PDB file of C-alpha atoms in Angstrom:
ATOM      1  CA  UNK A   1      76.097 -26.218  -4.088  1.00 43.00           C
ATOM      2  CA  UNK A   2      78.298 -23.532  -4.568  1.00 45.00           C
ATOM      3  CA  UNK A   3      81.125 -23.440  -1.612  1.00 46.00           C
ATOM      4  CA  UNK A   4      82.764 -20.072  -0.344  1.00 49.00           C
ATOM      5  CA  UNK A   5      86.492 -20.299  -0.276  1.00 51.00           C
ATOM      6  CA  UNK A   6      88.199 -18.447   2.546  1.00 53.00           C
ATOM      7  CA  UNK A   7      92.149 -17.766   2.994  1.00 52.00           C
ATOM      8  CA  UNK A   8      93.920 -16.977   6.680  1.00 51.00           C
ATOM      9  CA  UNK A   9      97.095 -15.904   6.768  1.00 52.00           C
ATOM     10  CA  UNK A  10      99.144 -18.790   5.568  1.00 50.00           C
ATOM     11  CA  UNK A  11      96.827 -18.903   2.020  1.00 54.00           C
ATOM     12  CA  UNK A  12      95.298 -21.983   2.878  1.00 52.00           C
ATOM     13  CA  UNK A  13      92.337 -22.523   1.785  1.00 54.00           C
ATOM     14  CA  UNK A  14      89.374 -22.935   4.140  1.00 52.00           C
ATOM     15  CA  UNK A  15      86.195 -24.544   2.488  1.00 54.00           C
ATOM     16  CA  UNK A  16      82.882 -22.995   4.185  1.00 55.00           C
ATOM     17  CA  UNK A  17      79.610 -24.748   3.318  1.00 58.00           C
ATOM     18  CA  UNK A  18      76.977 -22.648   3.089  1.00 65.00           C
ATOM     19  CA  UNK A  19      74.980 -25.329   4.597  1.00 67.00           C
ATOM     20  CA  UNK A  20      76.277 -24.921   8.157  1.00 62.00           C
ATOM     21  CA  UNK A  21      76.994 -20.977   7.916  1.00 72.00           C
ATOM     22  CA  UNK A  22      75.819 -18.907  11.720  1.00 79.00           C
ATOM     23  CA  UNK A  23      72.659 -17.906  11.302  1.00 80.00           C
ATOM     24  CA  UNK A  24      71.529 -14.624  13.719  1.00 83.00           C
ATOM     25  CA  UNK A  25      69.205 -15.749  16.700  1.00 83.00           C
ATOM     26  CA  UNK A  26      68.785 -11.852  17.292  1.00 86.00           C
ATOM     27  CA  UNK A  27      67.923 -10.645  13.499  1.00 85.00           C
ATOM     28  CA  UNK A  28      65.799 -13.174  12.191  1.00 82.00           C
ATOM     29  CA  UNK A  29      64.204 -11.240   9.677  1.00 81.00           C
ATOM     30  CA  UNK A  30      67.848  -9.246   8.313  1.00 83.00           C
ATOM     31  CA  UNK A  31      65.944  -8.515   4.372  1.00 85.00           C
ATOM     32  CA  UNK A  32      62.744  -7.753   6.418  1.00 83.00           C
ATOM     33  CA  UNK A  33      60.566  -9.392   4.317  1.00 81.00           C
ATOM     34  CA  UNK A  34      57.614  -9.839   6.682  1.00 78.00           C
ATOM     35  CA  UNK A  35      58.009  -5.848   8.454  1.00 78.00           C
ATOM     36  CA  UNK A  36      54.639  -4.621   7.727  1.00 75.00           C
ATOM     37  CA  UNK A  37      52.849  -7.931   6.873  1.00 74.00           C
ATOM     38  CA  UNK A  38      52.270 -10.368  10.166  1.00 77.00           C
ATOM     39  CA  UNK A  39      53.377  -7.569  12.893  1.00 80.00           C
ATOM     40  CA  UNK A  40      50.486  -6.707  14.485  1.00 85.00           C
ATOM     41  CA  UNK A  41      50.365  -5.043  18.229  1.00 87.00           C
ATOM     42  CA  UNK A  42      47.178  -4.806  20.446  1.00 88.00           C
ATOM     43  CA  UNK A  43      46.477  -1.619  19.744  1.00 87.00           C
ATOM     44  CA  UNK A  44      46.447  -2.538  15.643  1.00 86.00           C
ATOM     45  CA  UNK A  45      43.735  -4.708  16.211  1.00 86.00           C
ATOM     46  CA  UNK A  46      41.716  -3.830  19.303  1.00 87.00           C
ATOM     47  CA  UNK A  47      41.015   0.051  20.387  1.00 88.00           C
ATOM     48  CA  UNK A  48      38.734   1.392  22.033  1.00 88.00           C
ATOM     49  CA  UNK A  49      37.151   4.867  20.954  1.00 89.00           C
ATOM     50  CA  UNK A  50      36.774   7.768  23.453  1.00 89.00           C
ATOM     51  CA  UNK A  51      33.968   7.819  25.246  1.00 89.00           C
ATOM     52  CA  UNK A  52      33.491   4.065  25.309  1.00 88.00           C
ATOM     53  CA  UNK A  53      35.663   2.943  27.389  1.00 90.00           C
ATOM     54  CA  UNK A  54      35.689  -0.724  29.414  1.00 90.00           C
ATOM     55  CA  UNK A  55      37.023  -1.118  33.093  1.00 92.00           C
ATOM     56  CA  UNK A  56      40.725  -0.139  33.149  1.00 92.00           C
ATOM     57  CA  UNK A  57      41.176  -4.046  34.392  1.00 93.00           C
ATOM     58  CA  UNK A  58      39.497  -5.550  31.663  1.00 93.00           C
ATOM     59  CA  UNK A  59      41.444  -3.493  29.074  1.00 92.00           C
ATOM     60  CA  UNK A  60      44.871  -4.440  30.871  1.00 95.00           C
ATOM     61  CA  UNK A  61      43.907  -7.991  31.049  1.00 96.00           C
ATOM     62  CA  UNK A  62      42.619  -8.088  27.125  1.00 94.00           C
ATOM     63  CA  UNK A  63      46.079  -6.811  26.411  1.00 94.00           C
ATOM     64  CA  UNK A  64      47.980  -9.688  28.399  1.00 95.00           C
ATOM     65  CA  UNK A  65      45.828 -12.226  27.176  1.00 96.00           C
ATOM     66  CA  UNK A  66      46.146 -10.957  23.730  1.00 93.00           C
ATOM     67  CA  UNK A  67      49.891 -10.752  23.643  1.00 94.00           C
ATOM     68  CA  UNK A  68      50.370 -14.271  25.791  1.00 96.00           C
ATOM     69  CA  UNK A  69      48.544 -15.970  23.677  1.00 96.00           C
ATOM     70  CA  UNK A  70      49.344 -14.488  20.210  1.00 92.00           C
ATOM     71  CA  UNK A  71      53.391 -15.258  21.576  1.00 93.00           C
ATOM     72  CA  UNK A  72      52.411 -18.845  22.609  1.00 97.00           C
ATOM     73  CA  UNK A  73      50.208 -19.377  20.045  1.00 95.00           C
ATOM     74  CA  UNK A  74      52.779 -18.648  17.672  1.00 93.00           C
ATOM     75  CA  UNK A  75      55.612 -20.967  19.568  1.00 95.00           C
ATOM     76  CA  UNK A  76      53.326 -23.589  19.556  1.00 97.00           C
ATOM     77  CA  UNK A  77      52.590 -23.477  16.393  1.00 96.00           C
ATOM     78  CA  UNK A  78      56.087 -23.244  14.743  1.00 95.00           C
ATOM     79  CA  UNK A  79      57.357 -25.928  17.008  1.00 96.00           C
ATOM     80  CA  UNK A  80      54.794 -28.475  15.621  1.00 97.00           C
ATOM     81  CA  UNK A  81      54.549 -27.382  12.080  1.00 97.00           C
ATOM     82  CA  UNK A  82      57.794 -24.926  11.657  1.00 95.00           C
ATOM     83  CA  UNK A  83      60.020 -28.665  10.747  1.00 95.00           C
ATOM     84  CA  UNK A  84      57.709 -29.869   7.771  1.00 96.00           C
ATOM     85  CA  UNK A  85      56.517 -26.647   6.697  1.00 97.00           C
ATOM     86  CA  UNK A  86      60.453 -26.144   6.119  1.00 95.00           C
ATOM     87  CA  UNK A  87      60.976 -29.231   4.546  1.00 97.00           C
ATOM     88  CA  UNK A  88      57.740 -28.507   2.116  1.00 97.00           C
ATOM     89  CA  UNK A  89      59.007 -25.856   1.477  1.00 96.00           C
ATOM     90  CA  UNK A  90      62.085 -26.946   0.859  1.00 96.00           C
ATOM     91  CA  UNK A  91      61.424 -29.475  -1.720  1.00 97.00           C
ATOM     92  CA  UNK A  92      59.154 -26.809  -3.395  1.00 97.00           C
ATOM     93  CA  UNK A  93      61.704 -24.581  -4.522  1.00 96.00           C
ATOM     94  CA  UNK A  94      64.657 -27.389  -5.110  1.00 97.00           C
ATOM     95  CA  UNK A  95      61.824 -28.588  -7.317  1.00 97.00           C
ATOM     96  CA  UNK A  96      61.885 -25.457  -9.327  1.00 97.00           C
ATOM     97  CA  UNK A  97      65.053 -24.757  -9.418  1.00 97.00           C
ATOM     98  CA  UNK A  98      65.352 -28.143 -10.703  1.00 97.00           C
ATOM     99  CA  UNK A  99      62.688 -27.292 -13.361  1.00 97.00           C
ATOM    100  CA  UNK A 100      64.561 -23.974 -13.958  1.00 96.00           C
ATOM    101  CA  UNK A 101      68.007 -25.173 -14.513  1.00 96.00           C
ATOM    102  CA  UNK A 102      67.099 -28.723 -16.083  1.00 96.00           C
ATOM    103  CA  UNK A 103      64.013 -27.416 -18.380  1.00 96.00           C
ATOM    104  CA  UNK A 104      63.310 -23.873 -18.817  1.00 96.00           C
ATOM    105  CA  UNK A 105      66.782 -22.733 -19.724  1.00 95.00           C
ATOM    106  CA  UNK A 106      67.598 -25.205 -22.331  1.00 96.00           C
ATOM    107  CA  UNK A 107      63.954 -24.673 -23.362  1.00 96.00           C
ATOM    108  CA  UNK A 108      64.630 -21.147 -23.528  1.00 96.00           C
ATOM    109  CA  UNK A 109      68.012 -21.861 -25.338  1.00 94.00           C
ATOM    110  CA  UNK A 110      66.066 -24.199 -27.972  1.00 94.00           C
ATOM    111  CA  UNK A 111      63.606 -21.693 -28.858  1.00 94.00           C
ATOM    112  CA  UNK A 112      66.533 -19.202 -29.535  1.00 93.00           C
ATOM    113  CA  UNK A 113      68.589 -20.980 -31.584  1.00 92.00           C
ATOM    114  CA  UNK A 114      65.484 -21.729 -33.695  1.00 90.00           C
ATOM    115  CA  UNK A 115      64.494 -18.453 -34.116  1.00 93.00           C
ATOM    116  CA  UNK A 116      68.349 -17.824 -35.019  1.00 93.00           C
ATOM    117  CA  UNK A 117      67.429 -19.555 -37.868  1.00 88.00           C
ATOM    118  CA  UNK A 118      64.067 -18.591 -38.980  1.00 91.00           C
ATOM    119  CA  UNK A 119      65.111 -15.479 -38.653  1.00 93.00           C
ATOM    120  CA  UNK A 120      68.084 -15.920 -41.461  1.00 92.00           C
ATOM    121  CA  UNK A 121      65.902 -17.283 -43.668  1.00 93.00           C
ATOM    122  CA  UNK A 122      63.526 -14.434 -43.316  1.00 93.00           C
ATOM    123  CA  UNK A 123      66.010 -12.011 -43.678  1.00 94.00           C
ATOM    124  CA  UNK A 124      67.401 -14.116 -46.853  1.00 94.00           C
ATOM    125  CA  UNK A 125      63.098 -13.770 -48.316  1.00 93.00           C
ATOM    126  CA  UNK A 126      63.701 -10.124 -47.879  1.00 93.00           C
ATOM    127  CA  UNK A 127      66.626  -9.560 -48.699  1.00 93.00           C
ATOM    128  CA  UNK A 128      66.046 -11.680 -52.290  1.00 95.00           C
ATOM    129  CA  UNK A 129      62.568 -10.083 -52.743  1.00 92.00           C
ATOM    130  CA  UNK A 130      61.287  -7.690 -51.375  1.00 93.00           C
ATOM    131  CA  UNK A 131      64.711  -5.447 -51.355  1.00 93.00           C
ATOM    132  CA  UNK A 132      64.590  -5.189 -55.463  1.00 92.00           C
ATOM    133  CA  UNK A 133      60.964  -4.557 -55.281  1.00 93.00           C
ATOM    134  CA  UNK A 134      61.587  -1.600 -53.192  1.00 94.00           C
ATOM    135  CA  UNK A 135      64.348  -0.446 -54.621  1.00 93.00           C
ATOM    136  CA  UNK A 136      62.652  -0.542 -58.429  1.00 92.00           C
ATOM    137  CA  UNK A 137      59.692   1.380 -56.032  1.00 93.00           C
ATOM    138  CA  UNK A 138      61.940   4.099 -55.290  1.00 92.00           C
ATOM    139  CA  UNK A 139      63.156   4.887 -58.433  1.00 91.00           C
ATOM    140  CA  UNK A 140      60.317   4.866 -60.281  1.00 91.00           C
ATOM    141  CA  UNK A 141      58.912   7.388 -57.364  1.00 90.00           C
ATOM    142  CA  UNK A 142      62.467   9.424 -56.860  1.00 90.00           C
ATOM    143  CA  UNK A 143      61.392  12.279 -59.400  1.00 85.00           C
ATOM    144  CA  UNK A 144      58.123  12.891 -57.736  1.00 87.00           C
ATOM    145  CA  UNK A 145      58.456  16.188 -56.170  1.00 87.00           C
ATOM    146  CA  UNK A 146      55.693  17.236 -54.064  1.00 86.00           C
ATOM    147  CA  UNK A 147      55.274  20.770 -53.473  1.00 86.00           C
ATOM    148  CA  UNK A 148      53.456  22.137 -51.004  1.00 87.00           C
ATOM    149  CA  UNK A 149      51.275  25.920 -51.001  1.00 87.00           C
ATOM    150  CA  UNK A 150      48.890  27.129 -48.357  1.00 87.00           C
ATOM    151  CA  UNK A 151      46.929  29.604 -50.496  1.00 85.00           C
ATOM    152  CA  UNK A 152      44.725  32.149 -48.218  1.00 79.00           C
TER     153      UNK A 152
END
């Protein structure tokens, strides 16, 4: 849990947890993350082509009822199951972060340092064989000379 340090003017220091930081009632969505996934208007979902048209009452009471319920629905909803769906969540991702931190890097960090050393004793192979082969290859080839004529 990483802490932000703040200073005012006398350089004290002012420990801020992020754990109790303001949070915007107004902007609840500030990364907008869910902009063109879950907002869906009346008019995204119901419409009614032209020349099929129902009573001008019906259509203003399908949009209220729509809307009412869709906002209550949605209230209801999050009040019941917004808490534990948190907390699920929650403990889903402090569970992989715990994975991350506690199993995958020093995994990660294994395997590398392994392959540190395979890889200096393959280098050491080549370097010990293959390196005079090629070289004994080369000059046995380096008075080749290839010459090349396009004859019409």
């Amino acid at each position: 849990m990483a802490d932000q340090y703040q200073y005012n003017t006398n350089e004290e220091k002012i420990v801020k947890d992020s754990h109790t930081k303001e949070i915007d009632l107004i902007n609840r969505d500030p990364k907008q993350i869910n902009e063109d996934v879950v907002k869906v208007e009346f008019e995204d979902v119901i419409a009614e082509p032209d020349g099929t048209h129902s009573l001008d009452g019906v259509w203003k009471l399908s949009y209220t009822t729509f809307t009412v319920s869709k906002y209550w629905c949605y209230r209801v909803l999050s009040a019941v199951f917004g808490i534990p769906v948190a907390l699920l969540w929650g403990f889903l991702f402090a569970c992989i972060s715990f994975c991350h931190i506690w199993a995958v890097v020093p995994c990660i960090k294994s395997c590398l340092i392994e392959s540190q050393c395979v890889s200096r004793i393959y280098s050491l192979c080549i370097q010990t064989f293959c390196d005079p082969f090629f070289e004994a290859l080369g000059k046995i080839f380096s008075s080749v000379r290839v010459a090349l004529r396009k004859e019409v």
